[in-house]
PDB file of C-alpha atoms in Angstrom:
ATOM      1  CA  UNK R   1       0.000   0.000   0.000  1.00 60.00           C
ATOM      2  CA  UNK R   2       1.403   3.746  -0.448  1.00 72.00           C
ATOM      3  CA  UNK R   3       1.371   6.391   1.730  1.00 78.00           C
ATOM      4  CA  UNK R   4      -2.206   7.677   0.645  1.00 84.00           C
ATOM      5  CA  UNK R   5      -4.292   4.707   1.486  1.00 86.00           C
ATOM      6  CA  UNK R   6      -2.226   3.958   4.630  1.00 86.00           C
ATOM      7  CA  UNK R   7      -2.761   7.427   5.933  1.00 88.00           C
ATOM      8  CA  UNK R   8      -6.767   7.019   4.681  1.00 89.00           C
ATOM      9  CA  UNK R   9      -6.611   3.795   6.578  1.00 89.00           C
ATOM     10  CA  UNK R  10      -5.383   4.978   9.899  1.00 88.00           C
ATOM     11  CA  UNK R  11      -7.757   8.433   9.778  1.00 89.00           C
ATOM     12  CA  UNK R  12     -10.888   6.039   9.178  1.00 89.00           C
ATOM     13  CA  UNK R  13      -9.458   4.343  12.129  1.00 89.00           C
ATOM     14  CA  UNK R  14     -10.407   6.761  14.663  1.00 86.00           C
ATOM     15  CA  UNK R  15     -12.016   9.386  12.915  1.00 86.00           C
ATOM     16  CA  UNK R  16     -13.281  12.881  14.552  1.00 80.00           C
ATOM     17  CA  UNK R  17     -17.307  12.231  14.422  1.00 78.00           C
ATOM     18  CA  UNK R  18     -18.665  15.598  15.031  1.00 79.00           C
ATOM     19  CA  UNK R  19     -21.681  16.221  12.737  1.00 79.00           C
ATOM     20  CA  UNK R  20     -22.143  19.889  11.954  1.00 80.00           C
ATOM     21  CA  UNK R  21     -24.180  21.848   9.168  1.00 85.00           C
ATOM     22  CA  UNK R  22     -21.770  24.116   8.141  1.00 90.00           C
ATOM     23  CA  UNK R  23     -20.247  22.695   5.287  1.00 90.00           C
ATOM     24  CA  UNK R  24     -16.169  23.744   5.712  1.00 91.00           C
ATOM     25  CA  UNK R  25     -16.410  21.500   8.856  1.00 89.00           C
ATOM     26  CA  UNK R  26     -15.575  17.670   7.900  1.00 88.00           C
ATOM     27  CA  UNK R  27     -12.789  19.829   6.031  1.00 90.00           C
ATOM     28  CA  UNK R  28     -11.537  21.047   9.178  1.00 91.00           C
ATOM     29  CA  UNK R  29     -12.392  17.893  10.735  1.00 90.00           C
ATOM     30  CA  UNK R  30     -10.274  15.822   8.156  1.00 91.00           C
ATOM     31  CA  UNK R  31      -7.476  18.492   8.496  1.00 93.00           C
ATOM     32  CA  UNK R  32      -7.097  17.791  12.037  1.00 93.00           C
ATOM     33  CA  UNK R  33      -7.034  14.483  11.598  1.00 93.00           C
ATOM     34  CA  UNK R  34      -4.498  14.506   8.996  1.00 93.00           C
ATOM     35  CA  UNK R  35      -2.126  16.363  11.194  1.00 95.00           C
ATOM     36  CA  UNK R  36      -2.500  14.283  14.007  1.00 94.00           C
ATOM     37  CA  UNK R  37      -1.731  11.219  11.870  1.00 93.00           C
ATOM     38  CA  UNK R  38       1.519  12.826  10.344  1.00 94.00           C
ATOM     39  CA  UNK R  39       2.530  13.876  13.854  1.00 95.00           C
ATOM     40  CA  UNK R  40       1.986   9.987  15.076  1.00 95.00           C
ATOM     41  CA  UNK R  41       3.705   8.721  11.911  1.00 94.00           C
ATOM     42  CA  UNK R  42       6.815  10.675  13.039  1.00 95.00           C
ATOM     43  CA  UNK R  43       6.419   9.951  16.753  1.00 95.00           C
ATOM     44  CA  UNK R  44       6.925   6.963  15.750  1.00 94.00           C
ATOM     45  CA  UNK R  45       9.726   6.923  13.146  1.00 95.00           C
ATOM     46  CA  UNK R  46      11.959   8.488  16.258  1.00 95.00           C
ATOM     47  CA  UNK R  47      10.872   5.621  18.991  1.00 94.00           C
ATOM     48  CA  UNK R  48       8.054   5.767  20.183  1.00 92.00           C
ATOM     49  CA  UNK R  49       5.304   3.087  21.148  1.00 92.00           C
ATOM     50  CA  UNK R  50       2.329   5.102  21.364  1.00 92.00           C
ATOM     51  CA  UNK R  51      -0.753   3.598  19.583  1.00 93.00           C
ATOM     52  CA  UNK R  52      -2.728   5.942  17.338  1.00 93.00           C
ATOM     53  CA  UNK R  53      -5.241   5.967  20.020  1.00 93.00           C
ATOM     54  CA  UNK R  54      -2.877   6.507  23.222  1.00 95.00           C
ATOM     55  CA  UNK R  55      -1.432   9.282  21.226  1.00 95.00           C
ATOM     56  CA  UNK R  56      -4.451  11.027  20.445  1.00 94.00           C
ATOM     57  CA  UNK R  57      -5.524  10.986  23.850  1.00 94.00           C
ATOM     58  CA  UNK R  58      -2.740  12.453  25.100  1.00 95.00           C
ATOM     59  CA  UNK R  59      -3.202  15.379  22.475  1.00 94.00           C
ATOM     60  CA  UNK R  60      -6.521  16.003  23.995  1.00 92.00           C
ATOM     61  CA  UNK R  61      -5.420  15.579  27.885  1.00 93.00           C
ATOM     62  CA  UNK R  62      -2.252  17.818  27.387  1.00 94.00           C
ATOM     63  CA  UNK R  63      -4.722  20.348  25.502  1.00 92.00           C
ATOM     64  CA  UNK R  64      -6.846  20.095  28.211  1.00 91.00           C
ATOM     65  CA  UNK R  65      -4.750  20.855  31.498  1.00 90.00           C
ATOM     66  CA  UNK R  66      -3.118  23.597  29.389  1.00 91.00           C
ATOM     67  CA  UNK R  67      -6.110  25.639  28.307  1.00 90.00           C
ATOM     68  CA  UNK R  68      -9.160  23.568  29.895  1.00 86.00           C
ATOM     69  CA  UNK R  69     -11.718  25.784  31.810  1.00 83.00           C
ATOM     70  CA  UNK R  70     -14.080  24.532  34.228  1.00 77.00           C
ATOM     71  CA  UNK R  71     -17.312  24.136  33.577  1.00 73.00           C
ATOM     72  CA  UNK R  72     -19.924  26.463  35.222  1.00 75.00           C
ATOM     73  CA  UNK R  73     -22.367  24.939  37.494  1.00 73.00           C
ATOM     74  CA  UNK R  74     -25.627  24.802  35.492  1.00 73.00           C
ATOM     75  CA  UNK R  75     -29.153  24.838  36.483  1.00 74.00           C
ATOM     76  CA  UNK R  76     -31.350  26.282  38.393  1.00 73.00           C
ATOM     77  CA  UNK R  77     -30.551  27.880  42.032  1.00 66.00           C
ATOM     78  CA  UNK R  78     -32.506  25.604  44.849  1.00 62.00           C
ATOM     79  CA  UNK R  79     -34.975  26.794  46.229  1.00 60.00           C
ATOM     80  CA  UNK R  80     -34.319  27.475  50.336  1.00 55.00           C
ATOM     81  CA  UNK R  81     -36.022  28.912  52.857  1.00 50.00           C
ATOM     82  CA  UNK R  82     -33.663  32.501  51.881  1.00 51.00           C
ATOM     83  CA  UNK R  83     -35.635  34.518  48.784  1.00 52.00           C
ATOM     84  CA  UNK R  84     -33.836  34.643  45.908  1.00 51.00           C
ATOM     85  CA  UNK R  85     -33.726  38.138  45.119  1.00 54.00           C
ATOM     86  CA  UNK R  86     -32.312  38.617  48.888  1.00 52.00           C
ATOM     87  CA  UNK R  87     -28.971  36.819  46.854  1.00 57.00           C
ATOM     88  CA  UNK R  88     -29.392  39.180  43.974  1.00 73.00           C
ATOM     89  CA  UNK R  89     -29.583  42.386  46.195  1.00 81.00           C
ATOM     90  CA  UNK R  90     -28.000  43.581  49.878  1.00 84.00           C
ATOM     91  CA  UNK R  91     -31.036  44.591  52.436  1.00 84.00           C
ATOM     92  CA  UNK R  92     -29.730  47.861  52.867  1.00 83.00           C
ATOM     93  CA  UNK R  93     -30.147  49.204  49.475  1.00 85.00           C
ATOM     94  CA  UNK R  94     -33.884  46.982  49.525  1.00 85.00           C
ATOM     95  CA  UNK R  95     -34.771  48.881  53.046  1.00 86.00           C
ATOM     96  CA  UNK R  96     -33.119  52.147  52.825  1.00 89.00           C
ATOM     97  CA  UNK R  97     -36.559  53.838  51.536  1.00 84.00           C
ATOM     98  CA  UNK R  98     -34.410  56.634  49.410  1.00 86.00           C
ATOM     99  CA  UNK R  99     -35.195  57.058  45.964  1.00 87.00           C
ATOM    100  CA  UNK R 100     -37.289  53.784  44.982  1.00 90.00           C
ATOM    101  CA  UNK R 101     -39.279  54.617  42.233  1.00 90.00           C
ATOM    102  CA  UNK R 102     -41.294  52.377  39.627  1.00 90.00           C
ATOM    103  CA  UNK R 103     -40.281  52.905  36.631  1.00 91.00           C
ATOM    104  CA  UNK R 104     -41.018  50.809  32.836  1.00 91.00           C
ATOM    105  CA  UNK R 105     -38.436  48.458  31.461  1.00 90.00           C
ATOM    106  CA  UNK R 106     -36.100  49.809  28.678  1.00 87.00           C
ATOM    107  CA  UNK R 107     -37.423  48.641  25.682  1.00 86.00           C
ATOM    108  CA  UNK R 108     -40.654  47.444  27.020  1.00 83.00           C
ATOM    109  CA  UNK R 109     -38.996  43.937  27.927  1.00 88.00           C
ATOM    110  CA  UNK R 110     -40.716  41.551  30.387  1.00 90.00           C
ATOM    111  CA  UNK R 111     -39.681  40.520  33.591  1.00 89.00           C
ATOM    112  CA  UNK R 112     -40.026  37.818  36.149  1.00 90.00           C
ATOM    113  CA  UNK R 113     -41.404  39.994  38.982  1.00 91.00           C
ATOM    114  CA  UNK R 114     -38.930  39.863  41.916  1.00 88.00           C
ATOM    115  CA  UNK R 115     -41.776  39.435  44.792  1.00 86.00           C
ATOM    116  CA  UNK R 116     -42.033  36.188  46.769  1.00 84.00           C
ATOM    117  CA  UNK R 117     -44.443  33.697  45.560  1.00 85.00           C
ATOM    118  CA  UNK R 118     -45.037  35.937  42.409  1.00 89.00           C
ATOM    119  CA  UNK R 119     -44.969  34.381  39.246  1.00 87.00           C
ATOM    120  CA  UNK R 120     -45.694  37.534  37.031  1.00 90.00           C
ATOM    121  CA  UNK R 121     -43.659  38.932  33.816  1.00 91.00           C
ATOM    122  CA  UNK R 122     -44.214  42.584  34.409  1.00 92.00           C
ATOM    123  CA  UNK R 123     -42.937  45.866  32.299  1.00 92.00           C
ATOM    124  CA  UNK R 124     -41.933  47.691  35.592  1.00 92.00           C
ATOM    125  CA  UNK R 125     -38.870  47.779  37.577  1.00 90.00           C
ATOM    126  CA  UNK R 126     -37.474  49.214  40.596  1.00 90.00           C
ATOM    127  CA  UNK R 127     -35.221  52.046  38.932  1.00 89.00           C
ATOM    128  CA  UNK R 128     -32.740  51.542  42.233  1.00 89.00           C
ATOM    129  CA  UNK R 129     -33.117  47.705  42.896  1.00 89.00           C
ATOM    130  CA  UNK R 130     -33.169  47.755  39.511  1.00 88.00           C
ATOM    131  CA  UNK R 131     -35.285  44.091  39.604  1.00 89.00           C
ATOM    132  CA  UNK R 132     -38.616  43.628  37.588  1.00 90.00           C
ATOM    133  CA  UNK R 133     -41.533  44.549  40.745  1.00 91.00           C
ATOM    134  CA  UNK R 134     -45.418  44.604  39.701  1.00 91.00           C
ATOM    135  CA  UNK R 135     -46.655  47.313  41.289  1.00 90.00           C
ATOM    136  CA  UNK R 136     -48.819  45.319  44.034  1.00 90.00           C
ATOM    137  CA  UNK R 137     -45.326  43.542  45.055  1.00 90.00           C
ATOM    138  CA  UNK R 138     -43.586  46.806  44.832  1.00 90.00           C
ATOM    139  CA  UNK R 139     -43.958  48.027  48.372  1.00 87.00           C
ATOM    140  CA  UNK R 140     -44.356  44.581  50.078  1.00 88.00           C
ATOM    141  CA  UNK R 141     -40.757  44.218  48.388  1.00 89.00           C
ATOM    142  CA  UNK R 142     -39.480  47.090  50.053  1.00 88.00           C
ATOM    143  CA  UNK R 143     -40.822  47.055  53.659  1.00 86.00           C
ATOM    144  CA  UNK R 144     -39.121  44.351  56.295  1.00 76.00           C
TER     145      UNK R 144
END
């Protein structure tokens, strides 16, 4: 066999197998594989006993302690005992009573109203708190 069909046979091997619709990407795909192949071929002209797999593998774990982020914690927040806007904002800007006024949402957006046990998307907003309020939560939200 030449070196063509050997390096087709041993990309086939373990190919990348991400499906995507843009249409440059099993390109880039085959590109990547294609590099990591020559890179193996010469690893192991000068010694080395990696297989193709062991040495892709250690591509993607040296990539990964290099550059690798954590992942953020997903989902939602639990609900406890503690209101959830009392995470989002400190008491004393809620209590202070100075300059809490009701005011629309820029660009007449919805929001989740802030109040406890209210489940209603509202245009209005604390312009301080700056937290989407209805206007019957609006002054339960701000008195202790």
């Amino acid at each position: 066999m030449g070196g063509v069909d050997r390096m087709d046979e041993d990309i086939a091997r373990y190919r990348v197998g991400i499906r995507g619709k843009k249409w440059w990407w099993p390109i880039f795909t085959w590109l990547l594989d294609v590099a990591i192949n020559n890179a193996w071929v010469l690893s192991k002209k000068s010694g080395s006993t990696y297989t193709k797999l062991e040495f892709k593998r250690e591509i993607a774990s040296t990539y990964l302690t290099k550059y690798g982020q954590p992942g953020k914690q997903g989902g939602r927040p639990s609900k406890s005992k503690t209101s959830i806007t009392s995470a989002r904002i400190s008491d004393e800007l809620r209590y202070d009573q100075m300059n809490h006024w009701v005011i629309e949402v820029p660009n007449k957006k919805r929001r989740r109203c802030a109040g406890d046990n209210c489940k209603s998307h509202v245009r209005t907003m604390c312009m301080k708190c700056d937290l989407g309020l209805c206007i019957p939560c609006f002054r339960v939200f701000h008195e202790k």
